[in-house]
mmCIF file of C-alpha atoms in Angstrom:
data_model
loop_
_atom_site.group_PDB
_atom_site.id
_atom_site.type_symbol
_atom_site.label_atom_id
_atom_site.label_comp_id
_atom_site.label_asym_id
_atom_site.label_seq_id
_atom_site.Cartn_x
_atom_site.Cartn_y
_atom_site.Cartn_z
ATOM 1 C CA MET A 24 253.444 -141.161 -101.612
ATOM 2 C CA GLU A 25 249.390 -140.754 -101.177
ATOM 3 C CA TYR A 26 247.360 -144.032 -100.462
ATOM 4 C CA ARG A 27 245.470 -142.836 -103.492
ATOM 5 C CA ARG A 28 248.593 -143.349 -105.947
ATOM 6 C CA ALA A 29 249.990 -146.032 -103.819
ATOM 7 C CA ALA A 30 246.945 -148.129 -104.102
ATOM 8 C CA ILE A 31 246.913 -147.892 -107.928
ATOM 9 C CA PRO A 32 250.419 -150.238 -108.476
ATOM 10 C CA ALA A 33 249.588 -152.402 -105.730
ATOM 11 C CA VAL A 34 246.117 -153.800 -107.036
ATOM 12 C CA ALA A 35 247.809 -153.928 -110.220
ATOM 13 C CA GLY A 36 250.698 -156.115 -108.863
ATOM 14 C CA GLY A 37 247.878 -158.195 -106.741
ATOM 15 C CA LEU A 38 245.968 -158.894 -109.837
ATOM 16 C CA MET A 39 249.440 -159.981 -112.060
ATOM 17 C CA VAL A 40 250.573 -161.755 -109.382
ATOM 18 C CA THR A 41 247.658 -163.466 -108.850
ATOM 19 C CA LEU A 42 247.198 -164.379 -112.550
ATOM 20 C CA LEU A 43 250.184 -165.515 -112.966
ATOM 21 C CA LEU A 44 250.321 -168.073 -110.567
ATOM 22 C CA TRP A 45 247.025 -169.419 -112.092
ATOM 23 C CA TRP A 46 248.346 -169.791 -115.457
ATOM 24 C CA ALA A 47 251.683 -171.750 -113.812
ATOM 25 C CA GLY A 48 248.994 -173.838 -112.096
ATOM 26 C CA ALA A 49 247.101 -174.300 -114.982
ATOM 27 C CA SER A 50 250.036 -174.929 -117.154
ATOM 28 C CA ALA A 51 250.390 -178.149 -115.428
ATOM 29 C CA GLU A 52 248.012 -179.836 -117.006
ATOM 30 C CA ALA A 53 250.051 -179.804 -120.531
ATOM 31 C CA LEU A 54 253.149 -181.759 -118.911
ATOM 32 C CA ARG A 55 250.764 -184.943 -118.731
ATOM 33 C CA LEU A 56 250.407 -184.730 -122.306
ATOM 34 C CA GLU A 57 251.593 -187.657 -124.366
ATOM 35 C CA GLY A 58 255.085 -186.998 -125.584
ATOM 36 C CA ALA A 59 256.236 -184.280 -122.839
ATOM 37 C CA ASN A 60 258.194 -187.157 -120.978
ATOM 38 C CA ASP A 61 259.957 -187.471 -124.453
ATOM 39 C CA VAL A 62 260.633 -183.783 -124.918
ATOM 40 C CA LEU A 63 261.750 -182.718 -121.352
ATOM 41 C CA GLY A 64 262.741 -185.830 -119.938
ATOM 42 C CA PHE A 65 260.927 -187.841 -117.084
ATOM 43 C CA ALA A 66 263.098 -185.866 -114.535
ATOM 44 C CA ALA A 67 262.134 -182.705 -115.889
ATOM 45 C CA VAL A 68 258.333 -183.331 -115.866
ATOM 46 C CA ALA A 69 258.268 -184.437 -112.538
ATOM 47 C CA ASP A 70 260.503 -181.331 -111.045
ATOM 48 C CA LEU A 71 258.171 -178.942 -113.187
ATOM 49 C CA GLN A 72 255.183 -180.663 -111.508
ATOM 50 C CA ARG A 73 256.266 -180.646 -108.210
ATOM 51 C CA TRP A 74 256.956 -176.850 -108.678
ATOM 52 C CA LEU A 75 253.709 -176.029 -110.156
ATOM 53 C CA LEU A 76 251.072 -178.586 -109.004
ATOM 54 C CA PRO A 77 250.977 -176.603 -105.839
ATOM 55 C CA TRP A 78 249.278 -173.750 -107.478
ATOM 56 C CA ALA A 79 246.818 -176.142 -110.049
ATOM 57 C CA TYR A 80 243.135 -176.251 -109.879
ATOM 58 C CA GLU A 81 242.938 -179.905 -110.395
ATOM 59 C CA PRO A 82 244.480 -182.016 -107.950
ATOM 60 C CA SER A 83 247.187 -184.225 -108.890
ATOM 61 C CA GLY A 84 246.292 -187.798 -108.147
ATOM 62 C CA THR A 85 243.320 -188.535 -105.939
ATOM 63 C CA ALA A 86 241.811 -186.878 -103.164
ATOM 64 C CA GLY A 87 241.189 -188.488 -100.517
ATOM 65 C CA GLY A 88 241.149 -191.916 -102.865
ATOM 66 C CA TYR A 89 238.589 -191.351 -105.890
ATOM 67 C CA VAL A 90 238.504 -189.100 -108.056
ATOM 68 C CA ASP A 91 235.081 -190.515 -110.025
ATOM 69 C CA GLY A 92 232.729 -189.228 -108.437
ATOM 70 C CA THR A 93 232.483 -191.977 -105.594
ATOM 71 C CA GLY A 94 234.251 -193.229 -102.369
ATOM 72 C CA ALA A 95 235.576 -190.461 -101.273
ATOM 73 C CA SER A 96 235.134 -188.009 -103.878
ATOM 74 C CA ARG A 97 233.637 -185.306 -101.884
ATOM 75 C CA TYR A 98 237.030 -184.397 -100.057
ATOM 76 C CA LEU A 99 237.444 -182.696 -104.484
ATOM 77 C CA ASP A 100 235.159 -179.901 -103.314
ATOM 78 C CA LEU A 101 237.846 -178.868 -99.949
ATOM 79 C CA HIS A 102 240.665 -178.570 -102.597
ATOM 80 C CA HIS A 103 239.162 -176.429 -104.438
ATOM 81 C CA THR A 104 237.952 -174.347 -101.313
ATOM 82 C CA ALA A 105 241.962 -174.471 -100.372
ATOM 83 C CA ILE A 106 242.999 -173.087 -104.062
ATOM 84 C CA GLN A 107 240.315 -170.688 -104.175
ATOM 85 C CA ILE A 108 241.776 -169.455 -100.675
ATOM 86 C CA ARG A 109 245.412 -169.848 -101.476
ATOM 87 C CA PHE A 110 245.057 -167.043 -104.702
ATOM 88 C CA ALA A 111 242.702 -164.707 -102.456
ATOM 89 C CA ALA A 112 244.933 -164.488 -99.956
ATOM 90 C CA VAL A 113 248.173 -163.961 -102.387
ATOM 91 C CA PHE A 114 246.295 -160.982 -103.357
ATOM 92 C CA VAL A 115 245.525 -159.587 -100.446
ATOM 93 C CA LEU A 116 248.804 -160.677 -99.284
ATOM 94 C CA TYR A 117 250.963 -158.678 -102.120
ATOM 95 C CA THR A 118 248.447 -155.917 -102.505
ATOM 96 C CA ALA A 119 248.683 -155.052 -98.821
ATOM 97 C CA GLY A 120 252.665 -155.624 -98.745
ATOM 98 C CA ALA A 121 252.814 -153.019 -102.106
ATOM 99 C CA LEU A 122 251.171 -151.086 -100.621
ATOM 100 C CA LEU A 123 253.287 -150.192 -97.721
ATOM 101 C CA LEU A 124 256.436 -150.096 -99.220
ATOM 102 C CA ILE A 125 255.090 -148.395 -102.130
ATOM 103 C CA ARG A 126 254.527 -145.405 -99.910
ATOM 104 C CA ARG A 127 257.405 -145.681 -97.706
ATOM 105 C CA LEU A 128 259.713 -146.367 -100.807
ATOM 106 C CA PRO A 129 258.638 -144.742 -104.305
ATOM 107 C CA ALA A 130 259.923 -145.606 -107.162
ATOM 108 C CA GLU A 131 261.576 -142.779 -108.426
ATOM 109 C CA ARG A 132 264.164 -142.235 -110.788
ATOM 110 C CA GLY A 133 267.876 -143.767 -109.889
ATOM 111 C CA HIS A 134 268.504 -145.872 -107.229
ATOM 112 C CA ARG A 135 265.418 -145.659 -105.818
ATOM 113 C CA THR A 136 263.655 -148.028 -108.935
ATOM 114 C CA TRP A 137 266.501 -150.425 -108.555
ATOM 115 C CA ALA A 138 265.543 -150.497 -104.274
ATOM 116 C CA ALA A 139 261.806 -150.435 -104.985
ATOM 117 C CA LEU A 140 262.216 -153.185 -107.881
ATOM 118 C CA LEU A 141 264.139 -155.961 -105.551
ATOM 119 C CA ALA A 142 261.863 -154.945 -102.101
ATOM 120 C CA LEU A 143 258.977 -155.462 -104.654
ATOM 121 C CA TRP A 144 260.530 -158.726 -106.033
ATOM 122 C CA ALA A 145 260.871 -160.365 -101.951
ATOM 123 C CA TRP A 146 257.252 -159.264 -100.907
ATOM 124 C CA GLY A 147 255.969 -161.040 -103.809
ATOM 125 C CA LEU A 148 257.596 -164.159 -102.875
ATOM 126 C CA VAL A 149 257.038 -163.737 -99.560
ATOM 127 C CA ALA A 150 252.788 -163.129 -100.509
ATOM 128 C CA ALA A 151 253.133 -166.407 -102.146
ATOM 129 C CA THR A 152 254.487 -168.743 -99.463
ATOM 130 C CA LEU A 153 251.874 -166.746 -97.124
ATOM 131 C CA ALA A 154 248.912 -168.217 -99.070
ATOM 132 C CA VAL A 155 250.675 -171.399 -99.031
ATOM 133 C CA THR A 156 250.384 -171.581 -95.348
ATOM 134 C CA VAL A 157 247.310 -170.002 -94.510
ATOM 135 C CA SER A 158 245.426 -172.263 -97.609
ATOM 136 C CA ALA A 159 247.531 -175.216 -96.346
ATOM 137 C CA PRO A 160 245.235 -176.602 -93.326
ATOM 138 C CA TRP A 161 242.211 -177.024 -96.222
ATOM 139 C CA LEU A 162 244.343 -178.989 -98.396
ATOM 140 C CA ILE A 163 245.793 -181.064 -95.948
ATOM 141 C CA ALA A 164 241.824 -182.356 -94.985
ATOM 142 C CA ALA A 165 241.012 -182.653 -98.935
ATOM 143 C CA GLY A 166 243.499 -185.669 -98.852
ATOM 144 C CA GLY A 167 241.378 -186.783 -96.665
ATOM 145 C CA HIS A 168 243.946 -187.904 -93.314
ATOM 146 C CA GLY A 169 244.571 -184.370 -91.888
ATOM 147 C CA SER A 170 244.489 -185.717 -88.248
ATOM 148 C CA TYR A 171 247.284 -187.676 -88.883
ATOM 149 C CA ARG A 172 250.721 -186.085 -88.527
ATOM 150 C CA PHE A 173 249.047 -182.771 -89.198
ATOM 151 C CA LEU A 174 251.413 -180.690 -88.280
ATOM 152 C CA PRO A 175 254.920 -182.164 -89.805
ATOM 153 C CA GLN A 176 251.947 -182.082 -93.013
ATOM 154 C CA LEU A 177 251.700 -178.353 -92.420
ATOM 155 C CA ALA A 178 255.362 -177.682 -92.686
ATOM 156 C CA ALA A 179 255.383 -179.994 -95.773
ATOM 157 C CA ALA A 180 252.814 -177.760 -97.565
ATOM 158 C CA SER A 181 254.213 -173.952 -96.734
ATOM 159 C CA ALA A 182 257.323 -174.977 -98.369
ATOM 160 C CA SER A 183 255.738 -176.025 -101.556
ATOM 161 C CA GLY A 184 255.092 -173.711 -104.208
ATOM 162 C CA ARG A 185 257.700 -171.451 -103.596
ATOM 163 C CA GLN A 186 259.669 -172.702 -106.508
ATOM 164 C CA ILE A 187 257.920 -170.993 -109.433
ATOM 165 C CA ALA A 188 257.129 -168.153 -107.163
ATOM 166 C CA VAL A 189 260.304 -166.802 -107.861
ATOM 167 C CA PRO A 190 260.466 -166.053 -111.025
ATOM 168 C CA VAL A 191 256.482 -165.189 -110.854
ATOM 169 C CA ALA A 192 257.131 -162.345 -108.093
ATOM 170 C CA LEU A 193 260.472 -160.704 -109.854
ATOM 171 C CA VAL A 194 257.766 -160.067 -113.364
ATOM 172 C CA THR A 195 254.950 -159.019 -110.899
ATOM 173 C CA ALA A 196 257.897 -156.640 -108.968
ATOM 174 C CA ALA A 197 258.857 -155.048 -113.020
ATOM 175 C CA TRP A 198 254.883 -154.054 -113.689
ATOM 176 C CA THR A 199 253.942 -153.059 -110.306
ATOM 177 C CA VAL A 200 257.178 -150.405 -110.561
ATOM 178 C CA PHE A 201 256.239 -149.752 -113.632
ATOM 179 C CA VAL A 202 252.719 -148.850 -113.073
ATOM 180 C CA ALA A 203 254.075 -147.009 -109.503
ATOM 181 C CA ARG A 204 256.075 -144.983 -112.221
ATOM 182 C CA LEU A 205 253.077 -143.808 -114.320
ATOM 183 C CA ALA A 206 251.473 -142.668 -111.031
ATOM 184 C CA LEU A 207 254.158 -140.623 -109.956
ATOM 185 C CA LYS A 208 254.519 -138.899 -112.920
ATOM 186 C CA ASP A 209 254.504 -135.055 -112.710
ATOM 187 C CA THR A 210 255.487 -135.440 -108.875
ATOM 188 C CA GLU A 211 257.650 -133.696 -106.890
ATOM 189 C CA PRO A 212 260.389 -135.954 -105.136
ATOM 190 C CA GLN A 213 259.591 -137.245 -101.827
ATOM 191 C CA PRO A 214 261.522 -135.989 -99.315
ATOM 192 C CA ARG A 215 263.791 -138.568 -97.540
ATOM 193 C CA GLU A 216 264.941 -139.079 -94.162
ATOM 194 C CA ASN A 217 268.748 -138.862 -93.627
ATOM 195 C CA PRO A 218 269.961 -140.306 -90.707
ATOM 196 C CA PRO A 219 273.567 -139.982 -89.549
ATOM 197 C CA THR A 220 276.239 -142.377 -90.474
ATOM 198 C CA ARG A 221 277.347 -143.635 -87.123
ATOM 199 C CA PRO A 222 273.189 -144.269 -85.981
ATOM 200 C CA ALA A 223 272.710 -145.962 -89.896
ATOM 201 C CA VAL A 224 276.160 -148.216 -89.136
ATOM 202 C CA LEU A 225 274.446 -149.193 -85.706
ATOM 203 C CA ALA A 226 271.157 -150.058 -86.257
ATOM 204 C CA ALA A 227 272.384 -152.201 -89.876
ATOM 205 C CA THR A 228 275.104 -154.078 -87.134
ATOM 206 C CA ALA A 229 271.921 -154.559 -84.474
ATOM 207 C CA GLY A 230 269.615 -156.217 -87.048
ATOM 208 C CA THR A 231 272.348 -158.483 -88.670
ATOM 209 C CA ALA A 232 273.720 -159.822 -85.587
ATOM 210 C CA VAL A 233 270.032 -161.089 -84.793
ATOM 211 C CA VAL A 234 269.487 -162.617 -88.110
ATOM 212 C CA ALA A 235 272.763 -164.089 -87.504
ATOM 213 C CA VAL A 236 271.442 -165.971 -84.737
ATOM 214 C CA SER A 237 269.091 -167.891 -86.766
ATOM 215 C CA LEU A 238 272.102 -168.712 -89.450
ATOM 216 C CA ILE A 239 275.032 -168.942 -87.350
ATOM 217 C CA VAL A 240 273.747 -170.548 -84.081
ATOM 218 C CA LEU A 241 270.502 -171.961 -84.414
ATOM 219 C CA SER A 242 271.285 -173.935 -88.122
ATOM 220 C CA TYR A 243 274.438 -175.433 -86.861
ATOM 221 C CA GLN A 244 273.511 -178.966 -87.665
ATOM 222 C CA GLU A 245 273.530 -180.275 -83.838
ATOM 223 C CA ASN A 246 271.517 -177.421 -82.210
ATOM 224 C CA ALA A 247 268.952 -177.806 -85.191
ATOM 225 C CA ALA A 248 268.795 -181.492 -84.900
ATOM 226 C CA THR A 249 268.328 -180.603 -81.017
ATOM 227 C CA LEU A 250 265.164 -177.767 -81.879
ATOM 228 C CA GLN A 251 263.931 -180.599 -84.348
ATOM 229 C CA THR A 252 263.794 -183.705 -82.112
ATOM 230 C CA ALA A 253 262.989 -181.875 -78.452
ATOM 231 C CA PHE A 254 259.941 -181.766 -78.901
ATOM 232 C CA THR A 255 257.904 -184.545 -79.854
ATOM 233 C CA GLY A 256 254.338 -186.183 -78.511
ATOM 234 C CA SER A 257 251.732 -187.960 -79.581
ATOM 235 C CA GLY A 258 248.140 -186.722 -80.898
ATOM 236 C CA LEU A 259 247.331 -184.568 -83.864
ATOM 237 C CA PHE A 260 249.894 -181.400 -82.396
ATOM 238 C CA GLY A 261 252.434 -183.271 -80.753
ATOM 239 C CA GLU A 262 255.313 -183.329 -83.582
ATOM 240 C CA PRO A 263 256.113 -179.423 -84.281
ATOM 241 C CA GLY A 264 259.852 -180.053 -84.597
ATOM 242 C CA ASP A 265 259.646 -179.598 -88.905
ATOM 243 C CA LEU A 266 257.536 -176.869 -88.957
ATOM 244 C CA LEU A 267 259.955 -175.271 -86.012
ATOM 245 C CA ARG A 268 262.306 -175.844 -87.988
ATOM 246 C CA GLN A 269 260.472 -173.766 -91.239
ATOM 247 C CA TRP A 270 259.934 -171.138 -88.969
ATOM 248 C CA LEU A 271 263.315 -170.875 -86.952
ATOM 249 C CA LEU A 272 266.326 -172.000 -89.429
ATOM 250 C CA LEU A 273 267.367 -169.788 -92.131
ATOM 251 C CA GLY A 274 269.633 -172.252 -93.117
ATOM 252 C CA ALA A 275 271.808 -175.554 -92.159
ATOM 253 C CA TRP A 276 275.914 -176.324 -92.049
ATOM 254 C CA SER A 277 278.251 -178.194 -89.908
ATOM 255 C CA GLY A 278 281.540 -178.465 -89.413
ATOM 256 C CA PRO A 279 284.594 -179.425 -91.908
ATOM 257 C CA ALA A 280 284.194 -183.557 -91.643
ATOM 258 C CA GLY A 281 285.328 -185.496 -94.733
ATOM 259 C CA ALA A 282 285.623 -182.431 -96.705
ATOM 260 C CA PRO A 283 288.834 -180.139 -97.628
ATOM 261 C CA LEU A 284 288.777 -177.081 -95.478
ATOM 262 C CA GLY A 285 289.199 -174.496 -98.467
ATOM 263 C CA ASP A 286 286.174 -176.605 -100.062
ATOM 264 C CA TRP A 287 284.161 -176.176 -96.998
ATOM 265 C CA LEU A 288 284.965 -171.621 -96.752
ATOM 266 C CA LEU A 289 284.366 -171.290 -100.081
ATOM 267 C CA TYR A 290 280.539 -173.035 -99.443
ATOM 268 C CA ARG A 291 280.082 -171.120 -96.309
ATOM 269 C CA LEU A 292 280.505 -167.876 -98.544
ATOM 270 C CA GLY A 293 277.287 -168.387 -99.358
ATOM 271 C CA ASP A 294 275.427 -167.798 -96.055
ATOM 272 C CA ALA A 295 278.736 -164.750 -95.375
ATOM 273 C CA LEU A 296 277.356 -163.477 -98.813
ATOM 274 C CA LEU A 297 273.531 -163.663 -96.740
ATOM 275 C CA LEU A 298 275.135 -161.376 -93.369
ATOM 276 C CA ALA A 299 276.605 -158.629 -96.236
ATOM 277 C CA VAL A 300 273.008 -158.190 -98.218
ATOM 278 C CA VAL A 301 271.322 -157.819 -94.806
ATOM 279 C CA TRP A 302 273.696 -155.525 -93.586
ATOM 280 C CA CYS A 303 274.050 -153.307 -97.065
ATOM 281 C CA ALA A 304 269.716 -153.329 -96.729
ATOM 282 C CA LEU A 305 270.006 -152.401 -93.825
ATOM 283 C CA ARG A 306 272.228 -149.699 -93.822
ATOM 284 C CA TRP A 307 271.025 -148.253 -96.779
ATOM 285 C CA LEU A 308 267.001 -148.727 -95.916
ATOM 286 C CA PRO A 309 266.933 -145.837 -93.512
ATOM 287 C CA ALA A 310 267.839 -143.088 -96.309
ATOM 288 C CA LEU A 311 265.288 -144.246 -98.750
ATOM 289 C CA LEU A 312 262.775 -144.438 -97.222
ATOM 290 C CA THR A 313 260.052 -141.334 -96.711
ATOM 291 C CA ARG A 314 259.407 -142.154 -92.989
ATOM 292 C CA VAL A 315 261.297 -144.486 -90.946
ATOM 293 C CA SER A 316 258.510 -146.313 -89.102
ATOM 294 C CA VAL A 317 258.715 -150.114 -87.699
ATOM 295 C CA PRO A 318 256.199 -151.219 -90.184
ATOM 296 C CA ALA A 319 258.468 -150.185 -92.537
ATOM 297 C CA MET A 320 261.513 -151.606 -91.185
ATOM 298 C CA ALA A 321 260.064 -154.822 -90.746
ATOM 299 C CA ALA A 322 259.066 -155.405 -94.172
ATOM 300 C CA GLY A 323 262.406 -153.582 -95.197
ATOM 301 C CA GLY A 324 263.904 -156.919 -92.591
ATOM 302 C CA ILE A 325 261.788 -159.400 -94.297
ATOM 303 C CA CYS A 326 263.049 -158.610 -98.257
ATOM 304 C CA ALA A 327 266.082 -157.864 -97.355
ATOM 305 C CA ILE A 328 266.540 -161.624 -96.097
ATOM 306 C CA VAL A 329 264.230 -163.199 -98.731
ATOM 307 C CA LEU A 330 267.112 -161.255 -101.257
ATOM 308 C CA GLY A 331 269.893 -162.612 -99.393
ATOM 309 C CA LEU A 332 268.618 -166.153 -99.474
ATOM 310 C CA LEU A 333 267.954 -166.015 -102.589
ATOM 311 C CA THR A 334 271.832 -164.244 -103.600
ATOM 312 C CA GLU A 335 273.387 -166.837 -101.520
ATOM 313 C CA GLN A 336 271.208 -169.925 -103.499
ATOM 314 C CA ALA A 337 272.509 -168.836 -106.688
ATOM 315 C CA LEU A 338 275.780 -168.862 -105.297
ATOM 316 C CA ARG A 339 275.411 -172.560 -104.192
ATOM 317 C CA LEU A 340 273.760 -173.149 -107.728
ATOM 318 C CA ALA A 341 277.345 -171.539 -110.108
ATOM 319 C CA GLN A 342 279.536 -173.519 -106.951
ATOM 320 C CA ASP A 343 277.698 -176.930 -107.769
ATOM 321 C CA GLY A 344 278.268 -176.026 -111.880
ATOM 322 C CA THR A 345 275.900 -176.611 -115.017
ATOM 323 C CA GLY A 346 274.926 -179.568 -116.508
ATOM 324 C CA THR A 347 271.636 -180.956 -118.455
ATOM 325 C CA GLY A 348 268.358 -178.941 -118.339
ATOM 326 C CA SER A 349 266.970 -181.171 -115.726
ATOM 327 C CA ARG A 350 270.042 -180.963 -113.541
ATOM 328 C CA LEU A 351 269.848 -177.348 -113.481
ATOM 329 C CA LEU A 352 265.867 -177.927 -112.491
ATOM 330 C CA TYR A 353 266.773 -180.239 -109.899
ATOM 331 C CA MET A 354 269.377 -177.557 -108.836
ATOM 332 C CA ALA A 355 266.884 -174.795 -109.062
ATOM 333 C CA SER A 356 264.745 -176.570 -106.164
ATOM 334 C CA GLY A 357 266.363 -174.823 -103.413
ATOM 335 C CA LEU A 358 265.436 -171.478 -104.734
ATOM 336 C CA GLY A 359 262.887 -169.824 -102.305
ATOM 337 C CA GLU A 360 264.242 -171.830 -99.045
ATOM 338 C CA GLY A 361 263.893 -169.995 -95.346
ATOM 339 C CA VAL A 362 261.381 -167.404 -97.136
ATOM 340 C CA THR A 363 258.834 -168.761 -93.847
ATOM 341 C CA ALA A 364 261.752 -168.494 -91.089
ATOM 342 C CA ALA A 365 262.332 -164.663 -93.181
ATOM 343 C CA LEU A 366 259.401 -163.730 -91.773
ATOM 344 C CA LEU A 367 259.434 -164.232 -88.285
ATOM 345 C CA TRP A 368 263.703 -163.367 -87.923
ATOM 346 C CA GLY A 369 262.735 -159.958 -90.694
ATOM 347 C CA VAL A 370 260.455 -158.299 -88.337
ATOM 348 C CA LEU A 371 262.660 -158.912 -85.575
ATOM 349 C CA ALA A 372 266.056 -157.465 -87.608
ATOM 350 C CA GLY A 373 263.426 -154.243 -88.646
ATOM 351 C CA VAL A 374 262.537 -154.041 -84.633
ATOM 352 C CA ALA A 375 265.939 -154.272 -83.546
ATOM 353 C CA ALA A 376 267.219 -151.624 -86.247
ATOM 354 C CA THR A 377 264.571 -149.019 -85.399
ATOM 355 C CA VAL A 378 264.899 -149.334 -81.930
ATOM 356 C CA THR A 379 269.154 -148.846 -82.159
ATOM 357 C CA LEU A 380 268.929 -146.005 -84.797
ATOM 358 C CA ARG A 381 266.086 -144.234 -82.904
ATOM 359 C CA ALA A 382 268.528 -144.838 -79.481
ATOM 360 C CA ALA A 383 271.607 -143.698 -81.227
ATOM 361 C CA VAL A 384 270.061 -140.659 -83.345
ATOM 362 C CA GLY A 385 268.898 -139.013 -80.108
ATOM 363 C CA ARG A 386 272.121 -139.346 -77.996
ATOM 364 C CA THR A 387 273.814 -137.863 -80.844
ATOM 365 C CA VAL A 388 271.514 -134.701 -81.522
ATOM 366 C CA PRO A 389 273.083 -131.943 -79.549
ATOM 367 C CA PRO A 390 270.661 -130.198 -76.520
ATOM 368 C CA PRO A 391 269.771 -126.739 -77.149
ATOM 369 C CA ALA A 392 272.024 -124.221 -76.559
ATOM 370 C CA VAL A 393 271.570 -122.232 -73.331
ATOM 371 C CA ARG A 394 272.128 -118.312 -73.294
ATOM 372 C CA PRO A 395 273.873 -117.560 -69.720
ATOM 373 C CA ALA A 396 271.800 -115.524 -67.564
ATOM 374 C CA GLY A 397 271.785 -111.387 -68.226
ATOM 375 C CA THR A 398 272.862 -111.925 -71.725
ATOM 376 C CA GLU A 399 269.442 -111.483 -73.297
ATOM 377 C CA THR A 400 268.605 -108.365 -75.329
ATOM 378 C CA GLY A 401 266.031 -105.974 -75.573
#
């Protein structure tokens, strides 16, 4: 797909996700109205505020201790700057990623439309997470204590605001695909690469094995604890354990101590489902792309892991059962976890899959036939 055609839906999607997140942040003010606690309940209001306030232009409490124009009210300008950077970053990041995905994964009829929709949904969540992380230093400074435990604060800030980004990214993906379909109207279907089955299977297996390093090895309770506590010290950057956990761990698990083996295996089904989603996505992705390249496969790997995480979290939500509205909101607070780590491991998985695919295809292509000497015809 040409750049000029792909740029239209990419920019339209970037504007949509920015407007929706701005509207969500502005809606946080409604939760402070008198009677909100009576209608929704104290727990539901608290959960919704935690979801929406990372995107609110005005701070939830005090900035540096004061909001009345005295003392540390100068930190309000830093808060406003942080939110402006956050919204600008989410627009730029979503547009850039959507441009790549729409070019290499055009939203044509059939299953290709669904593939583009799912990839853009995952990328919307990635863009929101990156935007929160990029703007986090300004928001930390706006609190008036940016020099205290900066890295743990950065880890906590980068993990906020992801829950509301899940439905917002889905709506944005549907809008982007709709505009992309209009841009593709009256155009010929894009040619696709169709690699042989065996190289595609090997590539998907290699990429999934990379993801399993984080999900199975590093996410084991003892290994995760060692990773989080191994690097300690003093000073501004003396405690990177929480930040490393955000970037390296896709999950968390331990042995079936104190629980029936059947229940433990049922709960671990989510991890197996995540790996299955990643494997299937990497297996089908080369045949869906108009051109298999390292950037396209890396972006596809990130989206595959994010979709796997959302599938796993939906399964865990179903396993925990149903309850009141506040209970459902509390259980849904885990939506979007692990997206930061998906950035790192998705890139590694995509690169590993691309290298394996090219090497396997190179071995399966037969060499050109050589005619015996003296058999040429005039």
